[in-house]
PDB file of C-alpha atoms in Angstrom:
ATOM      1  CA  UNK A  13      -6.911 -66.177 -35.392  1.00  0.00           C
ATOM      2  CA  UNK A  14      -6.498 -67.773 -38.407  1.00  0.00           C
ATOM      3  CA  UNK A  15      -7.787 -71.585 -39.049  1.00  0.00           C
ATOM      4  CA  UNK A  16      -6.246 -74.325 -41.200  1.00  0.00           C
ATOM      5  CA  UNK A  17      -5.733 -73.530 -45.073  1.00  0.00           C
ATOM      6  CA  UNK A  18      -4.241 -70.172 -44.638  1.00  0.00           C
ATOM      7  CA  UNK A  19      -1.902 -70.495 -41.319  1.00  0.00           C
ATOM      8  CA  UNK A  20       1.704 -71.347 -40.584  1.00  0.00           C
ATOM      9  CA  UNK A  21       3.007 -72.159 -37.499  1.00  0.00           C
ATOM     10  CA  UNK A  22       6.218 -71.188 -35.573  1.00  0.00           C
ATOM     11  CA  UNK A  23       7.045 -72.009 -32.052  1.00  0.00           C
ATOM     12  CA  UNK A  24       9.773 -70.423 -29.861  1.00  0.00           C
ATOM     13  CA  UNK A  25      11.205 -72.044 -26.932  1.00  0.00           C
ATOM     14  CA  UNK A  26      12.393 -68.844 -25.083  1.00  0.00           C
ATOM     15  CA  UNK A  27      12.360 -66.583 -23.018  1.00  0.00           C
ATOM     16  CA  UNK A  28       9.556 -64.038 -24.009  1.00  0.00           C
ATOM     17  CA  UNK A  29      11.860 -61.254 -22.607  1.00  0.00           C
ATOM     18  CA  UNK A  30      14.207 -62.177 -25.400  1.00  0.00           C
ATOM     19  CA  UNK A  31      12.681 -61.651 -27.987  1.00  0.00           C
ATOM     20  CA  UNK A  32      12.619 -58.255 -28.179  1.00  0.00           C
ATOM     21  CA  UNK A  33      16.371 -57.772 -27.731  1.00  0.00           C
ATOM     22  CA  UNK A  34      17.143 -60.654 -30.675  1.00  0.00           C
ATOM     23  CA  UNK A  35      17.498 -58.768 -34.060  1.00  0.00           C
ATOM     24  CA  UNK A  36      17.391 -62.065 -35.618  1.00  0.00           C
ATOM     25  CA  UNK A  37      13.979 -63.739 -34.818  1.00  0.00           C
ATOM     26  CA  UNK A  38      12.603 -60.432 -35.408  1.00  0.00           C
ATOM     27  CA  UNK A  39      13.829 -60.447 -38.890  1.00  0.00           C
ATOM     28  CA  UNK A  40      13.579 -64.113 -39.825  1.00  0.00           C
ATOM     29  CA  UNK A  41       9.591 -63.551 -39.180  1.00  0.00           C
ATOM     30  CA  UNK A  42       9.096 -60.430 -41.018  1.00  0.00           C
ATOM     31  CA  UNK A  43      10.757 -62.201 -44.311  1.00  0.00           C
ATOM     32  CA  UNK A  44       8.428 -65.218 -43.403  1.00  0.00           C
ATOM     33  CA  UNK A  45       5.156 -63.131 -43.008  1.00  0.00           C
ATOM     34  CA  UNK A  46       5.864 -60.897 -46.071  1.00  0.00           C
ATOM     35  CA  UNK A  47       6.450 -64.043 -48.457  1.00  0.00           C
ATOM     36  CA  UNK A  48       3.016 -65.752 -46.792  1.00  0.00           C
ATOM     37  CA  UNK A  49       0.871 -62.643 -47.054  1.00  0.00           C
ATOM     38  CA  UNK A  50       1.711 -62.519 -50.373  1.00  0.00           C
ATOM     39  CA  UNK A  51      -0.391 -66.058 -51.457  1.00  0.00           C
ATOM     40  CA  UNK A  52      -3.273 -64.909 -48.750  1.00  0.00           C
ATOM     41  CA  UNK A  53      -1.224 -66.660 -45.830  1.00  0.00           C
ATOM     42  CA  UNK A  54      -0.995 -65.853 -42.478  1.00  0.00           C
ATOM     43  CA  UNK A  55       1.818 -66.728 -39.742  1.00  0.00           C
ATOM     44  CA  UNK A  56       0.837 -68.214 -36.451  1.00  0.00           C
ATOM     45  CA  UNK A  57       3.662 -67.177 -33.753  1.00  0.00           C
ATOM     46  CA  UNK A  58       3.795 -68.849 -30.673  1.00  0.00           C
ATOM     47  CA  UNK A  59       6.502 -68.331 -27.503  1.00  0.00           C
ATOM     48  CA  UNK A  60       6.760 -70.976 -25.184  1.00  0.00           C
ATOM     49  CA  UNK A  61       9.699 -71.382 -22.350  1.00  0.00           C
ATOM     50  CA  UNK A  62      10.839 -75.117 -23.554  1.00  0.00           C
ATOM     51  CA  UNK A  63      10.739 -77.895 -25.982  1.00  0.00           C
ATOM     52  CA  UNK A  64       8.334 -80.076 -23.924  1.00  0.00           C
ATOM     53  CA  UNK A  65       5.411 -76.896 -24.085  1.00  0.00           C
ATOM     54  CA  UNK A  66       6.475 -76.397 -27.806  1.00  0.00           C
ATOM     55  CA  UNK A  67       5.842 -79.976 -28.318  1.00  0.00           C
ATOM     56  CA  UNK A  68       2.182 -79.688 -26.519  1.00  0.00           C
ATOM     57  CA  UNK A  69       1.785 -76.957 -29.240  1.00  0.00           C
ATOM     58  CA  UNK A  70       2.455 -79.224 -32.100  1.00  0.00           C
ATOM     59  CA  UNK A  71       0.117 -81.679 -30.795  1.00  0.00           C
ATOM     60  CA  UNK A  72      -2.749 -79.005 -30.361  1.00  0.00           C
ATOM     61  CA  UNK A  73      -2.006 -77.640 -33.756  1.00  0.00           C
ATOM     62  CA  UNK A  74      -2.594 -80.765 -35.269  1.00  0.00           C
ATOM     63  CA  UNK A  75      -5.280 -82.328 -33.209  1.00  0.00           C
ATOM     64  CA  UNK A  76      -7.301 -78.848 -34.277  1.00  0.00           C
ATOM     65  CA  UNK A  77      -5.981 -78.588 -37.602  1.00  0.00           C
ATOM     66  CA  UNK A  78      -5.088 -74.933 -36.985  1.00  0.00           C
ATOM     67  CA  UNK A  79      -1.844 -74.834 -39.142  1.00  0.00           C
ATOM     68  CA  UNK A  80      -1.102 -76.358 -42.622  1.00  0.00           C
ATOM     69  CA  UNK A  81       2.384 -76.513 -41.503  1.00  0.00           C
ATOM     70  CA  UNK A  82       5.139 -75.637 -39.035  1.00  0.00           C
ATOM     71  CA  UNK A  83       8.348 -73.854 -39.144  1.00  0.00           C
ATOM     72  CA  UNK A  84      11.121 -75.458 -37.108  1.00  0.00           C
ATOM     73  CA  UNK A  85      14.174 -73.803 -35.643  1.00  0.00           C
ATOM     74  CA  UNK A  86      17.153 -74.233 -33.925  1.00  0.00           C
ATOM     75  CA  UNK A  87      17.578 -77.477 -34.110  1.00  0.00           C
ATOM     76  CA  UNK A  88      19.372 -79.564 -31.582  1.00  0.00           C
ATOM     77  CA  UNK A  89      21.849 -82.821 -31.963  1.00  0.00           C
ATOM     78  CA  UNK A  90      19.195 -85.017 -29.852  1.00  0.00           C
ATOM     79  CA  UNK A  91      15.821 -83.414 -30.942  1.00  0.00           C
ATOM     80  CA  UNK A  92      12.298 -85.247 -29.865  1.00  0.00           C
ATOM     81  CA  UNK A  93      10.363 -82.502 -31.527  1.00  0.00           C
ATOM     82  CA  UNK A  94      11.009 -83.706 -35.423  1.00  0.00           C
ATOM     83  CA  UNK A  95       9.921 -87.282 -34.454  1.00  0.00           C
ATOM     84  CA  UNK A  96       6.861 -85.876 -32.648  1.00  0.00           C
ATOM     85  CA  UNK A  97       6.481 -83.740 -36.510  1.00  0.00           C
ATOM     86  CA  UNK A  98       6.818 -87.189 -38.023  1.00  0.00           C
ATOM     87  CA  UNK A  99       3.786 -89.006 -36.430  1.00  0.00           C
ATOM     88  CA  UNK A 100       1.690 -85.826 -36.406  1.00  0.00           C
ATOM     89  CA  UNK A 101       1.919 -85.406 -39.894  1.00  0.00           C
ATOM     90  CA  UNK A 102       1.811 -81.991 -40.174  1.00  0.00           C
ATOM     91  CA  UNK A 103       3.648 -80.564 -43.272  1.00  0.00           C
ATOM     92  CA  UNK A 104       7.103 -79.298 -41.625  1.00  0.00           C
ATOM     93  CA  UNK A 105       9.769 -76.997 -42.906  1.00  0.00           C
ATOM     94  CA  UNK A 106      13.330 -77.139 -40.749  1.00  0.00           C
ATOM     95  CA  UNK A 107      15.557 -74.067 -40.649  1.00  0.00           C
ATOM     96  CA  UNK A 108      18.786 -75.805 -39.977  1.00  0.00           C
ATOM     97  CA  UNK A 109      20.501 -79.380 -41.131  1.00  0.00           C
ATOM     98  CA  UNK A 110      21.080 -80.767 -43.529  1.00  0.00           C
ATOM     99  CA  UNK A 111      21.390 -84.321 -41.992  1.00  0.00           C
ATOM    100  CA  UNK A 112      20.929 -87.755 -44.000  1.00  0.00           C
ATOM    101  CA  UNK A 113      18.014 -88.831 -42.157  1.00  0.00           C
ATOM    102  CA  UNK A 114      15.720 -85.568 -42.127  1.00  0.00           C
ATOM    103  CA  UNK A 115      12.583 -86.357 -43.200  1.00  0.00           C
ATOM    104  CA  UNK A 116      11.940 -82.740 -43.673  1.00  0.00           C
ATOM    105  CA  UNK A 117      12.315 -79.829 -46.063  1.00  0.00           C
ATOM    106  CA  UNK A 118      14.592 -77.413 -44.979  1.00  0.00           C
ATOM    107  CA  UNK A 119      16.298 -74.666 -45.306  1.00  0.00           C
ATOM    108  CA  UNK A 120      20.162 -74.448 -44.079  1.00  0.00           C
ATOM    109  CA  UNK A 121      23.364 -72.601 -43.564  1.00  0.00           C
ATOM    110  CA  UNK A 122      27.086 -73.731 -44.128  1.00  0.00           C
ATOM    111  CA  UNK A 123      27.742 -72.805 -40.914  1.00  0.00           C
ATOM    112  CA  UNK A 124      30.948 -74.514 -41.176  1.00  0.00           C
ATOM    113  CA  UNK A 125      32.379 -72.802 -44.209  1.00  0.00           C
ATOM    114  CA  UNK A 126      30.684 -69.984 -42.764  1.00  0.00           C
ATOM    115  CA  UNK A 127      33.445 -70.150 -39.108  1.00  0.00           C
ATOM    116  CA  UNK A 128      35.876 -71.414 -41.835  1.00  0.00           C
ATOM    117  CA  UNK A 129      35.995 -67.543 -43.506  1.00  0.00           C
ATOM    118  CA  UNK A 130      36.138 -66.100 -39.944  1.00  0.00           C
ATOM    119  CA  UNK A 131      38.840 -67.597 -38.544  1.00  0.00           C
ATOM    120  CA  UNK A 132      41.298 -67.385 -41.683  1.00  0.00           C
ATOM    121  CA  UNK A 133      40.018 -63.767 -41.942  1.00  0.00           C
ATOM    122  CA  UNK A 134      41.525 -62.708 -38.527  1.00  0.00           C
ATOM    123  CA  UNK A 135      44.559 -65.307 -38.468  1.00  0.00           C
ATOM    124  CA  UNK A 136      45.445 -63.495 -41.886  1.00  0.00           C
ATOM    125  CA  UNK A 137      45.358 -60.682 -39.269  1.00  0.00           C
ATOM    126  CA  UNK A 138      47.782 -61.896 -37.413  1.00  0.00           C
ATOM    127  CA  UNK A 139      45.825 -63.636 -34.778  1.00  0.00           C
ATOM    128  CA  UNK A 140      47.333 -66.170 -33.053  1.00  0.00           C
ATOM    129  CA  UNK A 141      45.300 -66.848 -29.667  1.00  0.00           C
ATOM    130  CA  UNK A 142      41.367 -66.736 -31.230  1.00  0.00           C
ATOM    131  CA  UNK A 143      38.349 -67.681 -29.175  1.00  0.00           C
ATOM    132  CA  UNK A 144      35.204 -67.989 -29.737  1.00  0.00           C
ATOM    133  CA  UNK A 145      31.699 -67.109 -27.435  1.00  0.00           C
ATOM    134  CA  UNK A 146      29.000 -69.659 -28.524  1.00  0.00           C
ATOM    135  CA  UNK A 147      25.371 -70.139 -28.574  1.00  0.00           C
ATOM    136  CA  UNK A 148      23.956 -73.214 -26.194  1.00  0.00           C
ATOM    137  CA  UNK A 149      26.007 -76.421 -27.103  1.00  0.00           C
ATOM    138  CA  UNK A 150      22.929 -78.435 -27.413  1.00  0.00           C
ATOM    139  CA  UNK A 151      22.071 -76.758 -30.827  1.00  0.00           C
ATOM    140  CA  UNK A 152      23.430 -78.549 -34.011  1.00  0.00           C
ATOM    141  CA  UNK A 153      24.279 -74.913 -35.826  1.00  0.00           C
ATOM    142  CA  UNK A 154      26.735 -74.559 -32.709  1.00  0.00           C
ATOM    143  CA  UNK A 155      28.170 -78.017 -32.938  1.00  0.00           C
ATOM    144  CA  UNK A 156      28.823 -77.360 -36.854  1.00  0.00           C
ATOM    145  CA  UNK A 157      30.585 -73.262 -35.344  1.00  0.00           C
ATOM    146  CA  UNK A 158      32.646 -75.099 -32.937  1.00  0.00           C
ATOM    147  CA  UNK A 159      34.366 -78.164 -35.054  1.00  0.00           C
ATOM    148  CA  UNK A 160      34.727 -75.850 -37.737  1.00  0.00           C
ATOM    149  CA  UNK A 161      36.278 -72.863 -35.214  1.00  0.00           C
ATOM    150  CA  UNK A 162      38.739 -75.460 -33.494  1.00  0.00           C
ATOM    151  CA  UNK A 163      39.383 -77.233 -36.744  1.00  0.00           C
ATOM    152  CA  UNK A 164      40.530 -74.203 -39.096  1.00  0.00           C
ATOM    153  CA  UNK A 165      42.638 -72.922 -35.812  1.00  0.00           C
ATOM    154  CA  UNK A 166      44.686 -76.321 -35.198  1.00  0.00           C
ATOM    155  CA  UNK A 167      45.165 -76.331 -39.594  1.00  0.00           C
ATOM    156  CA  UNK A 168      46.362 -72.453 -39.426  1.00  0.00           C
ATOM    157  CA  UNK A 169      48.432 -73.022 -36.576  1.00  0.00           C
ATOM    158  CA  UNK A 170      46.153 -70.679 -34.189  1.00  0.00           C
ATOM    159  CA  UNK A 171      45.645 -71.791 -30.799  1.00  0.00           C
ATOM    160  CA  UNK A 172      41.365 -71.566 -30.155  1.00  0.00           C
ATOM    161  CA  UNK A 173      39.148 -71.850 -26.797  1.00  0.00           C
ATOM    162  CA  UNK A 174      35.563 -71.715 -26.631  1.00  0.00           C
ATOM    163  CA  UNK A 175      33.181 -70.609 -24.133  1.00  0.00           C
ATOM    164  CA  UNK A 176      29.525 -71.488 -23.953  1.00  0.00           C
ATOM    165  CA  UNK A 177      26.742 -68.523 -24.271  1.00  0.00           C
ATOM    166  CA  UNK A 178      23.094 -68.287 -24.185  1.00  0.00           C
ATOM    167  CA  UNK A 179      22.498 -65.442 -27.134  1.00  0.00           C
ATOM    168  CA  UNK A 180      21.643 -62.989 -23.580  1.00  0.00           C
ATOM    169  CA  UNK A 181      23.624 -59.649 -22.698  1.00  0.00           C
ATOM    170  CA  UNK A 182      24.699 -61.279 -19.577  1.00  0.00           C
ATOM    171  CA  UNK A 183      26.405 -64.459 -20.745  1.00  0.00           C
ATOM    172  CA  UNK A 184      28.560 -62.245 -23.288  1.00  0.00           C
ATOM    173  CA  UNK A 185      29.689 -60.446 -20.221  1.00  0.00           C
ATOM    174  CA  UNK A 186      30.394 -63.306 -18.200  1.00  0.00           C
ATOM    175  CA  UNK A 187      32.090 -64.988 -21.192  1.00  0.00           C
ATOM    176  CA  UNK A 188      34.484 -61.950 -22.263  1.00  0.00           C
ATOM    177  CA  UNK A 189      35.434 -61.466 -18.827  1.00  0.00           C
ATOM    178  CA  UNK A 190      36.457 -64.571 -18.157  1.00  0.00           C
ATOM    179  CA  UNK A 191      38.211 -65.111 -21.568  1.00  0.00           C
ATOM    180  CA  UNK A 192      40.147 -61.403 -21.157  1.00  0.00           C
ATOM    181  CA  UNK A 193      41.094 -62.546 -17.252  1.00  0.00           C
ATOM    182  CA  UNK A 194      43.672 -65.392 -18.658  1.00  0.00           C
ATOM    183  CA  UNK A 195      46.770 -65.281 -18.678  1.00  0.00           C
ATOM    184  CA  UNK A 196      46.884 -66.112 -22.270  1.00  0.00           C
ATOM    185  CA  UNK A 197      43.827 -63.647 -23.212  1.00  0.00           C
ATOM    186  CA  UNK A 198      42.997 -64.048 -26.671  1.00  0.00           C
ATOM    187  CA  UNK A 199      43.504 -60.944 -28.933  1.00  0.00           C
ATOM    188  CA  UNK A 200      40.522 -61.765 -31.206  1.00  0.00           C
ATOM    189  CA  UNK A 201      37.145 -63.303 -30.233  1.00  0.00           C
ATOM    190  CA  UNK A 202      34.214 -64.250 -32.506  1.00  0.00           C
ATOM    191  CA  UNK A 203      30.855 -64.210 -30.852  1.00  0.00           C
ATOM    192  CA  UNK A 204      27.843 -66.158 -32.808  1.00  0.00           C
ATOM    193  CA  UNK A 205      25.622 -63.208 -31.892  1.00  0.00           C
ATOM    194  CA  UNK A 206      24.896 -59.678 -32.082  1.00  0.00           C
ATOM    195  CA  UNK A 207      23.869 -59.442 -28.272  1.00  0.00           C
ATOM    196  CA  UNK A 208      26.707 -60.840 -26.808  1.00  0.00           C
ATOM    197  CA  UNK A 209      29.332 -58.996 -28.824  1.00  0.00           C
ATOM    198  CA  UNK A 210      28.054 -55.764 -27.827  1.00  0.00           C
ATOM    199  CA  UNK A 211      28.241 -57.020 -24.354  1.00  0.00           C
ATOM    200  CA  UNK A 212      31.508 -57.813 -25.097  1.00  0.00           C
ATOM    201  CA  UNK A 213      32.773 -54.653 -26.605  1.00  0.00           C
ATOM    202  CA  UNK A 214      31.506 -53.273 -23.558  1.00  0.00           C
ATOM    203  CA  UNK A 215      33.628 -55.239 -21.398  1.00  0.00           C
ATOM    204  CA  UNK A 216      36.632 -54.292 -23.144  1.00  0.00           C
ATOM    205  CA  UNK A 217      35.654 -50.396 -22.784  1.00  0.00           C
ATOM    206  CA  UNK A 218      35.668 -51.421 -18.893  1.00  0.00           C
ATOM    207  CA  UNK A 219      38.559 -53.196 -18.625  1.00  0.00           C
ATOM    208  CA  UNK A 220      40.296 -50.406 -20.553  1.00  0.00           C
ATOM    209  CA  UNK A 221      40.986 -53.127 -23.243  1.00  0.00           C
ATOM    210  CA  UNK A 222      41.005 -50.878 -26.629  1.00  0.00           C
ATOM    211  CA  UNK A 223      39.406 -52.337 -29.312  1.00  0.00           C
ATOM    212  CA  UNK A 224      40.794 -52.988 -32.383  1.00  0.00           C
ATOM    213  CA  UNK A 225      44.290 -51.940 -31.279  1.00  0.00           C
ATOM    214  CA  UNK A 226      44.303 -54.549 -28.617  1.00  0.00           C
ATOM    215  CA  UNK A 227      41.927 -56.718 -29.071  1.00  0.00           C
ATOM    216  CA  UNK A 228      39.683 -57.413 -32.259  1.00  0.00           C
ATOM    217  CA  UNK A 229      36.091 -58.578 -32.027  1.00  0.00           C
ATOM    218  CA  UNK A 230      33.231 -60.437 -34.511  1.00  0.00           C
ATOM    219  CA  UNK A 231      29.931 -60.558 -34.637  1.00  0.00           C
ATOM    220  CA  UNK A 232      27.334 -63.128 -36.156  1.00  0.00           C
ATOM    221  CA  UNK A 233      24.455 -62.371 -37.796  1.00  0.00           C
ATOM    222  CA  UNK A 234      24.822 -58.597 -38.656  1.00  0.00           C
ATOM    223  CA  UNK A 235      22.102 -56.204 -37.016  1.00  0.00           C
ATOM    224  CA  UNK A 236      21.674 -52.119 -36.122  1.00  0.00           C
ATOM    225  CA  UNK A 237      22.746 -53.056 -33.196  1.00  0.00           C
ATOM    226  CA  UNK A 238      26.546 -54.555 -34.864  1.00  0.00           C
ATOM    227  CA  UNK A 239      26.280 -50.909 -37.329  1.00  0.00           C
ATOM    228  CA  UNK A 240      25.625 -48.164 -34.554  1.00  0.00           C
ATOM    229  CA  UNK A 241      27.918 -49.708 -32.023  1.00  0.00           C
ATOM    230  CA  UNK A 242      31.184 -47.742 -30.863  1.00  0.00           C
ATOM    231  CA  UNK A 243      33.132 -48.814 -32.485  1.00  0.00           C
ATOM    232  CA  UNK A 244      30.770 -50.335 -35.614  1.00  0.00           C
ATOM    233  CA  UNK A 245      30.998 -54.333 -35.140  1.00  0.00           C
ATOM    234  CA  UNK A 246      32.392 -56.235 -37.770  1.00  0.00           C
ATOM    235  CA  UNK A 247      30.315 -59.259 -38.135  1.00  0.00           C
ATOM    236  CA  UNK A 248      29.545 -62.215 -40.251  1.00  0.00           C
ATOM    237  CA  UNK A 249      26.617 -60.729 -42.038  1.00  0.00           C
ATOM    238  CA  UNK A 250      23.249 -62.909 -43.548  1.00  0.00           C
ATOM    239  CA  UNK A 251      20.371 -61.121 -44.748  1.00  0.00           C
ATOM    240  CA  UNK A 252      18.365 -62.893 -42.557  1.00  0.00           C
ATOM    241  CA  UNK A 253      14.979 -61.432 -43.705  1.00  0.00           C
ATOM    242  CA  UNK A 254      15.593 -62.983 -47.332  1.00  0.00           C
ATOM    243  CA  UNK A 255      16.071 -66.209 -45.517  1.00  0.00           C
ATOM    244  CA  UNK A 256      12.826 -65.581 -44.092  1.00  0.00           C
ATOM    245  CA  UNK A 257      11.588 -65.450 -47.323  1.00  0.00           C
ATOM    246  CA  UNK A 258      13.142 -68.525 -48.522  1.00  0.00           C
ATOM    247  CA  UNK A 259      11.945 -70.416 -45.543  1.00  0.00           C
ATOM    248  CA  UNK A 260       8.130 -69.163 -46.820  1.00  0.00           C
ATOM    249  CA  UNK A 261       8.792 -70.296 -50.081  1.00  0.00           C
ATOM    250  CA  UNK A 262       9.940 -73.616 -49.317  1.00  0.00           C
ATOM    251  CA  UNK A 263       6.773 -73.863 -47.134  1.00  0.00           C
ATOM    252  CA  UNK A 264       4.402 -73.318 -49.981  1.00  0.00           C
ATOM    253  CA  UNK A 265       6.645 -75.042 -52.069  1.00  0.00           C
ATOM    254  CA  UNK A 266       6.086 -77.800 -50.105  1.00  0.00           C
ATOM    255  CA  UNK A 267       2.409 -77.430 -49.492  1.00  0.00           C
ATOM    256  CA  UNK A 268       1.958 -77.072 -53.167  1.00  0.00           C
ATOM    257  CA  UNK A 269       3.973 -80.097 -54.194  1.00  0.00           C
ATOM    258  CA  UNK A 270       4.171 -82.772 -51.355  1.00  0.00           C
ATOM    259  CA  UNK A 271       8.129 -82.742 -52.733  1.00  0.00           C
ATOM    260  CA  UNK A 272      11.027 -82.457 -49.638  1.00  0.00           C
ATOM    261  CA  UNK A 273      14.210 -80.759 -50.492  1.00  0.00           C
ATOM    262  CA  UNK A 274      16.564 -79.186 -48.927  1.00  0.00           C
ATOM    263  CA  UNK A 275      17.675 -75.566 -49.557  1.00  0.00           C
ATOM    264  CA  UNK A 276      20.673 -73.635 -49.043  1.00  0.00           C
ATOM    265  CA  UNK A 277      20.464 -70.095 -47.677  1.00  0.00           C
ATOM    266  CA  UNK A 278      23.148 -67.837 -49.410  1.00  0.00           C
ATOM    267  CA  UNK A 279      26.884 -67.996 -46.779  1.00  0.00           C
ATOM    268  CA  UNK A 280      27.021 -65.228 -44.314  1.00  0.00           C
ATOM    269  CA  UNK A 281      29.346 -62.524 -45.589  1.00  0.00           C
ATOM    270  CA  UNK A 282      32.454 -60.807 -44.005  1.00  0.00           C
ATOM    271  CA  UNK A 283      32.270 -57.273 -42.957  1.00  0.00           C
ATOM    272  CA  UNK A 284      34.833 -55.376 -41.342  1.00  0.00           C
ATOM    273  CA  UNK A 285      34.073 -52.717 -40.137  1.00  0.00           C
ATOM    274  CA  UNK A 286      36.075 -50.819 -36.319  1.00  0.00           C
ATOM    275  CA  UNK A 287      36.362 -53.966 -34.458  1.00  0.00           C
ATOM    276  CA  UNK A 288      38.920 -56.005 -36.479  1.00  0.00           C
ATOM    277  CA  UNK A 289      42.607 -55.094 -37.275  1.00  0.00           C
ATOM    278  CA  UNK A 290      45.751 -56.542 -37.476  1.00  0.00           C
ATOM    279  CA  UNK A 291      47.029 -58.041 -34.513  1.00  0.00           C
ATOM    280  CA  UNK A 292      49.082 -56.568 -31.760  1.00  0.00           C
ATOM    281  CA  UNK A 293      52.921 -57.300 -32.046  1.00  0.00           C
ATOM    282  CA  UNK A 294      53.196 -59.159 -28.801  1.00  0.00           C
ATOM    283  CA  UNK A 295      50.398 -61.844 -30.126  1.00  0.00           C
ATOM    284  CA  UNK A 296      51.763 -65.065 -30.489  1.00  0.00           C
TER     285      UNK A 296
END
């Protein structure tokens, strides 16, 4: 295990079954690792089930001095963990924000602008009843998905519903079900992962739903899984192991300089690929 002067840390507060069916961490740490090895750095993973053991892991980390500094992720709206960073004093990079009162370098998406493309995308479709399956509420990226999702449906006229996920095959089951039982079932549904749009698609393959004809589905964060589905997924794509990259950078950017900025991950692209089409004619 690597000591102090050569190690980063990263804590996830998951499920360790997750992991391996999440394209996304799983990318985000080989960019990270392959920008670190590079300068004789190593990465220091560690999975914990919650935000109270990941903050017992911060406090180990620095009462050892294992770590020169930490990598922070999904950050929520109400999050103890940066103020525990701030009176530990450990060097701390956050993937997510920005916010006026971070403290902390970081490394962000316009998630916003990002839902903003998405939504006039499939309302230039056609779309008229959109909805969208989201990641845990709790998580500031997902508060930034929603407003935007609800706000660029009431401005295009669009009427939008949302339904809270967990990222897991299950909950993008549960959530397309429930969505495609209405009576008002939306003919387009953007999920904000790769997991639970799969799950979806293969709803609508139960329910005899067919996809795009009927009913057009988007993906975040683009993965295999998104290009070797049946149909492919269109999705909202972000290289995410060049963001890994970035998020190294900053790091020894930071440990080099002392200097906190804040750094802007390139938007999440459109591609449309068998799940997205014009809209049925009885969609209003």
């Amino acid at each position: 295990m690597a000591h102090g002067l050569d190690a980063v840390g990263l804590v996830l507060a998951r499920p360790a079954r997750m992991l391996g069916f999440e394209p996304f961490f799983m990318e985000l740490i080989g960019g990270i690792e392959e920008s670190l090895a590079a300068e004789g750095r190593s990465l220091l993973l560690h999975v914990v089930p919650d935000h109270e053991a990941e903050i017992r892991t911060y406090r180990r980390w620095g009462e050892g001095n294992l770590v020169d500094a930490v990598v922070v992720v999904n950050i929520a709206l109400e999050d103890a963990r940066l103020d525990v960073l701030g009176e530990i004093g450990i060097p701390t990079v956050v993937v997510g924000g920005p916010r006026p009162d971070l403290p902390f370098a970081n490394v962000w998406i316009d998630n916003a602008q990002a839902m903003r493309t998405a939504v006039t995308h499939l309302v230039g479709l056609g779309h008229r009843r959109l909805a969208r399956v989201s990641g845990p509420r709790h998580l500031a990226h997902t508060q930034a998905r929603t407003d935007a999702f609800m706000g660029e449906c009431a401005r295009l006229g669009a009427h939008g519903a949302v339904v809270e996920g967990d990222y897991g095959e299950e909950s993008g089951t549960r959530s397309t079900r429930a969505l495609l039982g209405r009576g008002d079932p939306p003919s387009a549904i953007i999920y904000d992962n790769d997991v639970m749009a799969v799950a979806g698609l293969g709803v609508a393959h139960e329910m005899d739903i067919a996809v795009p004809e009927r009913l057009s589905l988007l993906a975040w964060d683009d993965s295999a899984l998104c290009r070797l589905s049946h149909p492919a997924l269109s999705a909202m794509s972000l290289d995410v192991h060049a963001m890994g990259v970035q998020v190294a950078d900053c790091v020894l950017n930071l440990l080099a300089s002392g200097t906190v900025r804040s750094y802007t991950a390139p938007l999440p692209r459109l591609v449309a690929r068998g799940t997205t089409t014009t809209a049925p004619q009885d969609d209003d």
